[in-house]
Amino acid sequence: MGLGEESESRVEPEASPALVLSNAEIADRLASLAQLLSSQKENPYKVRAYQRAAARIRTFSESLDEMVRHDADLTRYEGIGEAIASAIREIVLTGTLGKLEKLRESATPEVFSISQYPRLDPKRVLRIYKKLGIASTEELRRRLENGEIDRMMGARMAQHVRQGLTETHAMLLYRADDLREAVEQYLLGPCGARRVEVAGECRRRVEVVEELVFVVETGDFPAMVSRLQRYGGRTPLLGAAKDHASFALSSGVILRVQLARPDAWGLQMVVCTGSKAHLKELKRVTGSLRALKASGSNFPTETALYEKFGLAYIDPELREGYGEVAQAMGGTLPALVTAGDIRGDLHAHSTSSDGSESIEEMALAAKARGYEYIGISDHSQSLKIARGVSIDDLWAQIRRIDLLNGKMRGFRILKSAEVDILADGSLDYPDDLLRELDYTVCSIHSRFGLGEKAQTERIMRAMDNPYFHILGHATGRLLLKRPGYSIDVDRIIGHARQNGCFFEINSSPDRLDLSAENARRAAAEGVKIAVSTDAHAGRELDLIRCGIDQARRAGLTKATVLNCQPWEALQRSFKR
DNA sequence: GCCGTTTTCGGCCCGACTGTTTTCAGTCG
């Protein structure tokens, strides 16, 4: 998008830079090799080593091709040893990899065709082929599009195939932040930008990013565009006009840069930040933004633009078209929660279950962050793989925390547990033990496959237990990996309100569960939400920033976030 | 294949549960 003066045109690939292999092309070959080795049942650690190296290479901003030609030592990078370094050299110098070609020759036609899509897992795809009686990637794509893979193989498999077959790839926000940093440095350094600011999904803190957008100021835009084509060796230009351009980054994310003059900077930031839904709301007040630009009005900052139309400044996280423009006009925008409002973490693990630091260490880490409390919520007895705490051990842990609290000043360790919600909706500890805890986080870790109705009622039954307090990661989703189990969120929100239960925004970057949309619905019904990290080590308490991003996207304020309260108030909230 | 090092090879997390099945391999944190 952007307010381009002319529409984008397809650009023919340049002749000479094509001789340079891009990091993406090198990574693809290593990934294909991993596929073929995997389908030959090679040592899985070897397979993973190639996959890891391929993934790593996609994040490089320097050109591997150039490094090889300058005889740089590639083994200084983690995950690249002698063997993979020499494979990369061979790819760069000969354009091919003998080992890969050989394996391709001996592969079945099915596996050969799968290896054209380096992100597909051949084992999984072969299972699909067998079950659906098909044998080609074209057929695979067709069955994906008509929903058959979803129906026959499940949503998870469908997601894998979808990601494997498409060329653009979404990326977790917190990985995109690293990429953003690298591209920003590249824009300011080699590209000679005077000013760079990130916009788009990254700025709105959307949990999964498909496009990196920058607003830039430079005296020589064409030079910047040509320099960007050499990012990571070679970065294909997808299209360009005189004031904007987009590129296909190695990682599969689209990079878009929009040129802006200082006097139109604010306007371009608004347009490039989006979202589409926000801009639609905004245009009802401002009229066409394109016309606004043509009028030559002066909008050096976003605030200048919003102010001119009688709007308060709208935080980027709120720009999703949920009525924020009307709120900005009426002066009723929420004061979004910030990391500084958080008084403690209500979901952390310790060495008692699958954490890597002791209760004392976790407490010290929380105290060092300026928190007033930390809730130790270790896994319950049934979750064997996470070394769930036995009934006896939890009794002992309760007594130990009491002792520790006796020695702490101005800080409190809360006695909690992440209690499994069992298949029948009962909780994984007896009531007389649950009663001794300050509160509980109750979560589903098994039987994801129950249908929506059964899963919903399972959670509602669990909420009927008077010692149920916070529903942990409500849908079990893992972003870009697993869609989560199906539940009727509205029914569960209603039941939570009735029973005095709460939700959690789990801050793990690949969970962020509740979603912003569901958190918004819960808050609208008056159900408070804990923003928790699920930390398994002291440093993971930092992940709270990811949860805060999500909470802000949901429009949550200090008053709607459970752990913005001091312990005394919290204690009252947990009385049912 | 990489890493670390106790320098020459073993570990790379793991163990119970699940299944319009695949009786093994995928899955849950």
Short mmCIF file of N, CA and C in Angstrom, two decimals, chain A residues 36-184:
data_model
loop_
_atom_site.label_atom_id
_atom_site.label_comp_id
_atom_site.label_asym_id
_atom_site.label_seq_id
_atom_site.Cartn_x
_atom_site.Cartn_y
_atom_site.Cartn_z
N LEU A 36 15.73 -35.21 1.84
CA LEU A 36 16.06 -36.49 1.22
C LEU A 36 16.73 -37.42 2.22
N LEU A 37 17.60 -36.87 3.06
CA LEU A 37 18.24 -37.70 4.08
C LEU A 37 17.17 -38.26 5.03
N SER A 38 16.22 -37.40 5.36
CA SER A 38 15.17 -37.80 6.28
C SER A 38 14.32 -38.92 5.69
N SER A 39 13.99 -38.81 4.40
CA SER A 39 13.15 -39.85 3.82
C SER A 39 13.94 -41.15 3.61
N GLN A 40 15.26 -41.07 3.74
CA GLN A 40 16.07 -42.29 3.71
C GLN A 40 16.31 -42.82 5.10
N LYS A 41 15.64 -42.22 6.06
CA LYS A 41 15.79 -42.62 7.46
C LYS A 41 17.22 -42.46 7.95
N GLU A 42 17.87 -41.41 7.49
CA GLU A 42 19.21 -41.08 7.97
C GLU A 42 19.11 -40.68 9.44
N ASN A 43 20.23 -40.68 10.11
CA ASN A 43 20.33 -40.21 11.48
C ASN A 43 19.56 -38.87 11.67
N PRO A 44 18.53 -38.88 12.49
CA PRO A 44 17.70 -37.68 12.60
C PRO A 44 18.47 -36.45 13.08
N TYR A 45 19.54 -36.65 13.79
CA TYR A 45 20.32 -35.51 14.26
C TYR A 45 21.09 -34.86 13.11
N LYS A 46 21.45 -35.69 12.16
CA LYS A 46 22.12 -35.16 10.98
C LYS A 46 21.11 -34.33 10.18
N VAL A 47 19.90 -34.91 10.03
CA VAL A 47 18.85 -34.20 9.31
C VAL A 47 18.61 -32.84 9.96
N ARG A 48 18.50 -32.88 11.29
CA ARG A 48 18.23 -31.64 12.01
C ARG A 48 19.37 -30.64 11.85
N ALA A 49 20.60 -31.13 11.78
CA ALA A 49 21.75 -30.24 11.62
C ALA A 49 21.64 -29.45 10.31
N TYR A 50 21.25 -30.13 9.23
CA TYR A 50 21.07 -29.44 7.96
C TYR A 50 19.91 -28.45 8.02
N GLN A 51 18.82 -28.89 8.68
CA GLN A 51 17.67 -27.99 8.78
C GLN A 51 18.03 -26.74 9.57
N ARG A 52 18.75 -26.96 10.66
CA ARG A 52 19.14 -25.83 11.52
C ARG A 52 20.02 -24.86 10.75
N ALA A 53 20.98 -25.41 10.03
CA ALA A 53 21.89 -24.55 9.27
C ALA A 53 21.11 -23.75 8.23
N ALA A 54 20.16 -24.42 7.55
CA ALA A 54 19.36 -23.74 6.53
C ALA A 54 18.58 -22.59 7.15
N ALA A 55 17.95 -22.86 8.29
CA ALA A 55 17.15 -21.82 8.96
C ALA A 55 18.04 -20.65 9.37
N ARG A 56 19.21 -20.98 9.85
CA ARG A 56 20.13 -19.95 10.33
C ARG A 56 20.55 -19.02 9.17
N ILE A 57 20.85 -19.65 8.04
CA ILE A 57 21.33 -18.91 6.88
C ILE A 57 20.29 -17.90 6.39
N ARG A 58 19.02 -18.29 6.52
CA ARG A 58 17.96 -17.39 6.05
C ARG A 58 17.93 -16.08 6.82
N THR A 59 18.55 -16.04 7.99
CA THR A 59 18.51 -14.82 8.79
C THR A 59 19.72 -13.91 8.54
N PHE A 60 20.67 -14.37 7.73
CA PHE A 60 21.88 -13.56 7.51
C PHE A 60 21.59 -12.36 6.62
N SER A 61 22.16 -11.21 6.98
CA SER A 61 22.04 -10.07 6.05
C SER A 61 23.26 -10.02 5.13
N GLU A 62 24.39 -10.61 5.58
CA GLU A 62 25.57 -10.64 4.72
C GLU A 62 25.38 -11.71 3.65
N SER A 63 26.09 -11.55 2.54
CA SER A 63 25.97 -12.51 1.45
C SER A 63 26.92 -13.69 1.68
N LEU A 64 26.35 -14.89 1.77
CA LEU A 64 27.18 -16.09 1.92
C LEU A 64 28.05 -16.28 0.69
N ASP A 65 27.45 -16.01 -0.47
CA ASP A 65 28.17 -16.14 -1.72
C ASP A 65 29.46 -15.31 -1.68
N GLU A 66 29.28 -14.06 -1.25
CA GLU A 66 30.42 -13.17 -1.16
C GLU A 66 31.44 -13.68 -0.13
N MET A 67 30.93 -14.18 0.98
CA MET A 67 31.83 -14.68 2.02
C MET A 67 32.68 -15.83 1.49
N VAL A 68 32.02 -16.73 0.76
CA VAL A 68 32.76 -17.87 0.21
C VAL A 68 33.85 -17.38 -0.74
N ARG A 69 33.48 -16.43 -1.59
CA ARG A 69 34.45 -15.92 -2.57
C ARG A 69 35.59 -15.17 -1.91
N HIS A 70 35.34 -14.67 -0.69
CA HIS A 70 36.42 -14.01 0.06
C HIS A 70 37.08 -14.97 1.04
N ASP A 71 36.73 -16.26 0.89
CA ASP A 71 37.38 -17.28 1.71
C ASP A 71 37.16 -17.09 3.21
N ALA A 72 35.98 -16.56 3.55
CA ALA A 72 35.69 -16.35 4.97
C ALA A 72 35.47 -17.69 5.66
N ASP A 73 35.71 -17.74 6.94
CA ASP A 73 35.54 -18.97 7.71
C ASP A 73 34.09 -19.09 8.18
N LEU A 74 33.35 -19.97 7.53
CA LEU A 74 31.92 -20.07 7.83
C LEU A 74 31.65 -20.82 9.13
N THR A 75 32.64 -21.61 9.56
CA THR A 75 32.40 -22.41 10.77
C THR A 75 32.34 -21.55 12.02
N ARG A 76 32.60 -20.26 11.87
CA ARG A 76 32.46 -19.41 13.06
C ARG A 76 31.00 -19.18 13.42
N TYR A 77 30.12 -19.52 12.50
CA TYR A 77 28.70 -19.41 12.81
C TYR A 77 28.21 -20.68 13.49
N GLU A 78 27.35 -20.48 14.48
CA GLU A 78 26.83 -21.62 15.21
C GLU A 78 25.98 -22.49 14.28
N GLY A 79 26.18 -23.79 14.37
CA GLY A 79 25.39 -24.71 13.55
C GLY A 79 26.03 -25.00 12.20
N ILE A 80 27.12 -24.31 11.89
CA ILE A 80 27.84 -24.61 10.65
C ILE A 80 29.21 -25.14 11.02
N GLY A 81 29.44 -26.41 10.71
CA GLY A 81 30.74 -27.03 10.98
C GLY A 81 31.48 -27.27 9.67
N GLU A 82 32.48 -28.12 9.72
CA GLU A 82 33.28 -28.39 8.53
C GLU A 82 32.44 -28.88 7.36
N ALA A 83 31.58 -29.88 7.63
CA ALA A 83 30.84 -30.53 6.54
C ALA A 83 29.89 -29.55 5.85
N ILE A 84 29.13 -28.80 6.64
CA ILE A 84 28.15 -27.90 6.03
C ILE A 84 28.86 -26.71 5.39
N ALA A 85 29.94 -26.25 5.99
CA ALA A 85 30.71 -25.16 5.37
C ALA A 85 31.20 -25.59 3.98
N SER A 86 31.66 -26.82 3.87
CA SER A 86 32.17 -27.23 2.57
C SER A 86 31.03 -27.47 1.59
N ALA A 87 29.86 -27.88 2.12
CA ALA A 87 28.68 -27.99 1.24
C ALA A 87 28.31 -26.62 0.70
N ILE A 88 28.35 -25.61 1.55
CA ILE A 88 28.01 -24.25 1.10
C ILE A 88 29.02 -23.78 0.05
N ARG A 89 30.30 -24.06 0.30
CA ARG A 89 31.32 -23.68 -0.69
C ARG A 89 31.03 -24.34 -2.04
N GLU A 90 30.70 -25.62 -1.99
CA GLU A 90 30.41 -26.34 -3.23
C GLU A 90 29.20 -25.72 -3.94
N ILE A 91 28.17 -25.39 -3.18
CA ILE A 91 26.98 -24.80 -3.80
C ILE A 91 27.33 -23.48 -4.48
N VAL A 92 28.10 -22.65 -3.78
CA VAL A 92 28.43 -21.34 -4.33
C VAL A 92 29.33 -21.46 -5.57
N LEU A 93 30.34 -22.31 -5.48
CA LEU A 93 31.34 -22.37 -6.55
C LEU A 93 30.88 -23.16 -7.77
N THR A 94 30.02 -24.17 -7.56
CA THR A 94 29.60 -24.99 -8.70
C THR A 94 28.12 -24.80 -9.02
N GLY A 95 27.40 -24.12 -8.14
CA GLY A 95 25.96 -23.91 -8.37
C GLY A 95 25.14 -25.13 -8.02
N THR A 96 25.79 -26.17 -7.53
CA THR A 96 25.03 -27.37 -7.22
C THR A 96 25.71 -28.11 -6.07
N LEU A 97 25.06 -29.19 -5.62
CA LEU A 97 25.62 -29.95 -4.52
C LEU A 97 25.56 -31.43 -4.90
N GLY A 98 26.74 -32.02 -5.12
CA GLY A 98 26.82 -33.38 -5.63
C GLY A 98 25.98 -34.37 -4.84
N LYS A 99 26.09 -34.29 -3.55
CA LYS A 99 25.38 -35.20 -2.67
C LYS A 99 23.87 -35.10 -2.86
N LEU A 100 23.41 -33.85 -3.02
CA LEU A 100 21.98 -33.60 -3.21
C LEU A 100 21.51 -34.17 -4.54
N GLU A 101 22.28 -33.89 -5.60
CA GLU A 101 21.90 -34.38 -6.93
C GLU A 101 21.84 -35.90 -6.97
N LYS A 102 22.80 -36.51 -6.30
CA LYS A 102 22.86 -37.97 -6.28
C LYS A 102 21.63 -38.55 -5.58
N LEU A 103 21.30 -37.96 -4.45
CA LEU A 103 20.13 -38.44 -3.72
C LEU A 103 18.85 -38.22 -4.53
N ARG A 104 18.82 -37.10 -5.26
CA ARG A 104 17.63 -36.82 -6.07
C ARG A 104 17.47 -37.86 -7.17
N GLU A 105 18.60 -38.25 -7.77
CA GLU A 105 18.56 -39.25 -8.85
C GLU A 105 17.98 -40.57 -8.36
N SER A 106 18.37 -40.94 -7.14
CA SER A 106 17.94 -42.25 -6.66
C SER A 106 16.59 -42.19 -5.94
N ALA A 107 16.05 -40.97 -5.80
CA ALA A 107 14.78 -40.85 -5.07
C ALA A 107 13.61 -41.29 -5.94
N THR A 108 12.55 -41.75 -5.31
CA THR A 108 11.32 -42.04 -6.06
C THR A 108 10.78 -40.73 -6.62
N PRO A 109 9.95 -40.81 -7.68
CA PRO A 109 9.41 -39.57 -8.25
C PRO A 109 8.63 -38.75 -7.22
N GLU A 110 7.95 -39.45 -6.30
CA GLU A 110 7.20 -38.74 -5.26
C GLU A 110 8.14 -37.90 -4.41
N VAL A 111 9.17 -38.55 -3.89
CA VAL A 111 10.11 -37.84 -3.02
C VAL A 111 10.84 -36.75 -3.79
N PHE A 112 11.18 -37.03 -5.05
CA PHE A 112 11.86 -36.03 -5.87
C PHE A 112 11.02 -34.76 -5.95
N SER A 113 9.74 -34.94 -6.23
CA SER A 113 8.90 -33.75 -6.40
C SER A 113 8.72 -33.02 -5.06
N ILE A 114 8.66 -33.77 -3.98
CA ILE A 114 8.53 -33.12 -2.67
C ILE A 114 9.76 -32.27 -2.40
N SER A 115 10.92 -32.74 -2.88
CA SER A 115 12.16 -32.02 -2.58
C SER A 115 12.25 -30.69 -3.33
N GLN A 116 11.30 -30.42 -4.22
CA GLN A 116 11.24 -29.10 -4.84
C GLN A 116 10.66 -28.07 -3.88
N TYR A 117 10.05 -28.57 -2.81
CA TYR A 117 9.49 -27.67 -1.79
C TYR A 117 10.20 -27.94 -0.46
N PRO A 118 11.30 -27.21 -0.23
CA PRO A 118 12.18 -27.56 0.89
C PRO A 118 11.51 -27.48 2.26
N ARG A 119 10.39 -26.82 2.35
CA ARG A 119 9.77 -26.71 3.68
C ARG A 119 8.80 -27.84 3.99
N LEU A 120 8.53 -28.68 3.00
CA LEU A 120 7.64 -29.82 3.25
C LEU A 120 8.40 -30.93 3.96
N ASP A 121 7.73 -31.59 4.88
CA ASP A 121 8.32 -32.75 5.53
C ASP A 121 7.93 -34.00 4.73
N PRO A 122 8.90 -34.64 4.06
CA PRO A 122 8.57 -35.74 3.16
C PRO A 122 7.83 -36.89 3.86
N LYS A 123 8.18 -37.15 5.09
CA LYS A 123 7.51 -38.26 5.78
C LYS A 123 6.02 -37.99 5.92
N ARG A 124 5.72 -36.76 6.32
CA ARG A 124 4.31 -36.43 6.49
C ARG A 124 3.57 -36.42 5.16
N VAL A 125 4.24 -35.87 4.14
CA VAL A 125 3.58 -35.78 2.83
C VAL A 125 3.35 -37.19 2.26
N LEU A 126 4.31 -38.08 2.47
CA LEU A 126 4.13 -39.45 1.97
C LEU A 126 2.95 -40.13 2.66
N ARG A 127 2.76 -39.79 3.92
CA ARG A 127 1.60 -40.36 4.62
C ARG A 127 0.29 -39.88 3.99
N ILE A 128 0.31 -38.59 3.62
CA ILE A 128 -0.88 -38.04 2.95
C ILE A 128 -1.08 -38.74 1.61
N TYR A 129 0.00 -38.88 0.84
CA TYR A 129 -0.08 -39.54 -0.45
C TYR A 129 -0.72 -40.91 -0.31
N LYS A 130 -0.26 -41.64 0.69
CA LYS A 130 -0.74 -43.01 0.88
C LYS A 130 -2.22 -43.02 1.21
N LYS A 131 -2.58 -42.16 2.15
CA LYS A 131 -3.97 -42.18 2.61
C LYS A 131 -4.94 -41.67 1.56
N LEU A 132 -4.51 -40.66 0.80
CA LEU A 132 -5.41 -40.08 -0.20
C LEU A 132 -5.23 -40.71 -1.58
N GLY A 133 -4.25 -41.62 -1.68
CA GLY A 133 -4.00 -42.28 -2.96
C GLY A 133 -3.56 -41.31 -4.04
N ILE A 134 -2.69 -40.37 -3.71
CA ILE A 134 -2.18 -39.43 -4.71
C ILE A 134 -0.67 -39.54 -4.77
N ALA A 135 -0.04 -38.85 -5.74
CA ALA A 135 1.39 -39.04 -5.90
C ALA A 135 2.13 -37.82 -6.43
N SER A 136 1.52 -36.64 -6.38
CA SER A 136 2.23 -35.47 -6.90
C SER A 136 1.90 -34.23 -6.08
N THR A 137 2.80 -33.26 -6.14
CA THR A 137 2.58 -32.04 -5.38
C THR A 137 1.42 -31.22 -5.97
N GLU A 138 1.19 -31.38 -7.29
CA GLU A 138 0.05 -30.67 -7.90
C GLU A 138 -1.25 -31.18 -7.29
N GLU A 139 -1.31 -32.51 -7.18
CA GLU A 139 -2.50 -33.13 -6.60
C GLU A 139 -2.62 -32.73 -5.12
N LEU A 140 -1.46 -32.66 -4.45
CA LEU A 140 -1.44 -32.27 -3.04
C LEU A 140 -2.05 -30.88 -2.87
N ARG A 141 -1.65 -29.98 -3.76
CA ARG A 141 -2.16 -28.61 -3.69
C ARG A 141 -3.67 -28.59 -3.91
N ARG A 142 -4.11 -29.39 -4.89
CA ARG A 142 -5.54 -29.43 -5.20
C ARG A 142 -6.34 -29.92 -4.00
N ARG A 143 -5.83 -31.00 -3.38
CA ARG A 143 -6.55 -31.57 -2.23
C ARG A 143 -6.52 -30.62 -1.03
N LEU A 144 -5.47 -29.81 -0.96
CA LEU A 144 -5.41 -28.82 0.12
C LEU A 144 -6.49 -27.77 -0.11
N GLU A 145 -6.56 -27.32 -1.38
CA GLU A 145 -7.49 -26.24 -1.69
C GLU A 145 -8.95 -26.67 -1.55
N ASN A 146 -9.25 -27.93 -1.86
CA ASN A 146 -10.65 -28.33 -1.71
C ASN A 146 -10.97 -28.83 -0.30
N GLY A 147 -10.01 -28.66 0.61
CA GLY A 147 -10.30 -28.94 2.02
C GLY A 147 -10.17 -30.40 2.43
N GLU A 148 -9.75 -31.23 1.49
CA GLU A 148 -9.71 -32.66 1.77
C GLU A 148 -8.65 -33.01 2.81
N ILE A 149 -7.51 -32.32 2.73
CA ILE A 149 -6.43 -32.62 3.68
C ILE A 149 -6.85 -32.25 5.09
N ASP A 150 -7.52 -31.12 5.20
CA ASP A 150 -8.05 -30.70 6.48
C ASP A 150 -8.99 -31.77 7.04
N ARG A 151 -9.88 -32.24 6.19
CA ARG A 151 -10.88 -33.22 6.62
C ARG A 151 -10.27 -34.56 6.97
N MET A 152 -9.40 -35.03 6.09
CA MET A 152 -8.90 -36.40 6.23
C MET A 152 -7.69 -36.50 7.16
N MET A 153 -6.87 -35.46 7.18
CA MET A 153 -5.60 -35.57 7.91
C MET A 153 -5.52 -34.63 9.11
N GLY A 154 -6.48 -33.74 9.24
CA GLY A 154 -6.46 -32.83 10.38
C GLY A 154 -5.88 -31.47 10.05
N ALA A 155 -6.25 -30.51 10.90
CA ALA A 155 -5.89 -29.11 10.65
C ALA A 155 -4.38 -28.90 10.71
N ARG A 156 -3.74 -29.67 11.56
CA ARG A 156 -2.32 -29.49 11.74
C ARG A 156 -1.54 -29.86 10.47
N MET A 157 -1.95 -30.98 9.90
CA MET A 157 -1.32 -31.44 8.67
C MET A 157 -1.59 -30.42 7.55
N ALA A 158 -2.83 -29.94 7.49
CA ALA A 158 -3.19 -28.98 6.45
C ALA A 158 -2.33 -27.72 6.57
N GLN A 159 -2.10 -27.31 7.79
CA GLN A 159 -1.29 -26.12 8.01
C GLN A 159 0.15 -26.35 7.53
N HIS A 160 0.65 -27.53 7.81
CA HIS A 160 2.01 -27.85 7.37
C HIS A 160 2.11 -27.79 5.85
N VAL A 161 1.15 -28.42 5.18
CA VAL A 161 1.17 -28.44 3.71
C VAL A 161 1.03 -27.02 3.15
N ARG A 162 0.15 -26.26 3.75
CA ARG A 162 -0.08 -24.89 3.28
C ARG A 162 1.23 -24.09 3.37
N GLN A 163 1.89 -24.23 4.51
CA GLN A 163 3.15 -23.49 4.68
C GLN A 163 4.24 -24.00 3.74
N GLY A 164 4.21 -25.31 3.49
CA GLY A 164 5.24 -25.89 2.64
C GLY A 164 5.07 -25.50 1.18
N LEU A 165 3.84 -25.29 0.75
CA LEU A 165 3.58 -25.05 -0.68
C LEU A 165 3.61 -23.57 -1.06
N THR A 166 3.48 -22.68 -0.08
CA THR A 166 3.44 -21.26 -0.44
C THR A 166 4.82 -20.64 -0.33
N GLU A 167 5.00 -19.59 -1.11
CA GLU A 167 6.32 -18.97 -1.17
C GLU A 167 6.53 -17.92 -0.10
N THR A 168 5.46 -17.23 0.26
CA THR A 168 5.63 -16.26 1.35
C THR A 168 5.30 -16.95 2.65
N HIS A 169 6.02 -16.56 3.67
CA HIS A 169 5.88 -17.24 4.95
C HIS A 169 5.72 -16.25 6.07
N ALA A 170 4.78 -16.54 6.92
CA ALA A 170 4.61 -15.70 8.09
C ALA A 170 5.70 -16.05 9.10
N MET A 171 5.94 -15.12 9.99
CA MET A 171 7.01 -15.29 10.96
C MET A 171 6.49 -14.79 12.31
N LEU A 172 6.89 -15.45 13.37
CA LEU A 172 6.49 -14.98 14.69
C LEU A 172 7.00 -13.56 14.90
N LEU A 173 6.18 -12.75 15.52
CA LEU A 173 6.54 -11.34 15.75
C LEU A 173 7.92 -11.20 16.39
N TYR A 174 8.21 -12.08 17.34
CA TYR A 174 9.45 -11.87 18.09
C TYR A 174 10.67 -12.35 17.34
N ARG A 175 10.48 -13.14 16.29
CA ARG A 175 11.57 -13.40 15.37
C ARG A 175 11.65 -12.26 14.37
N ALA A 176 10.50 -11.76 13.98
CA ALA A 176 10.48 -10.65 13.03
C ALA A 176 11.14 -9.41 13.63
N ASP A 177 11.08 -9.26 14.95
CA ASP A 177 11.73 -8.13 15.60
C ASP A 177 13.24 -8.16 15.35
N ASP A 178 13.83 -9.36 15.38
CA ASP A 178 15.26 -9.48 15.11
C ASP A 178 15.56 -9.12 13.66
N LEU A 179 14.72 -9.63 12.77
CA LEU A 179 14.88 -9.34 11.35
C LEU A 179 14.72 -7.84 11.10
N ARG A 180 13.76 -7.25 11.75
CA ARG A 180 13.50 -5.82 11.62
C ARG A 180 14.74 -5.02 12.01
N GLU A 181 15.33 -5.44 13.10
CA GLU A 181 16.54 -4.78 13.60
C GLU A 181 17.65 -4.85 12.54
N ALA A 182 17.82 -6.04 11.96
CA ALA A 182 18.89 -6.23 10.98
C ALA A 182 18.64 -5.37 9.74
N VAL A 183 17.38 -5.37 9.26
CA VAL A 183 17.07 -4.60 8.06
C VAL A 183 17.20 -3.11 8.34
N GLU A 184 16.80 -2.71 9.52
CA GLU A 184 16.89 -1.30 9.89
C GLU A 184 18.35 -0.82 9.86
#
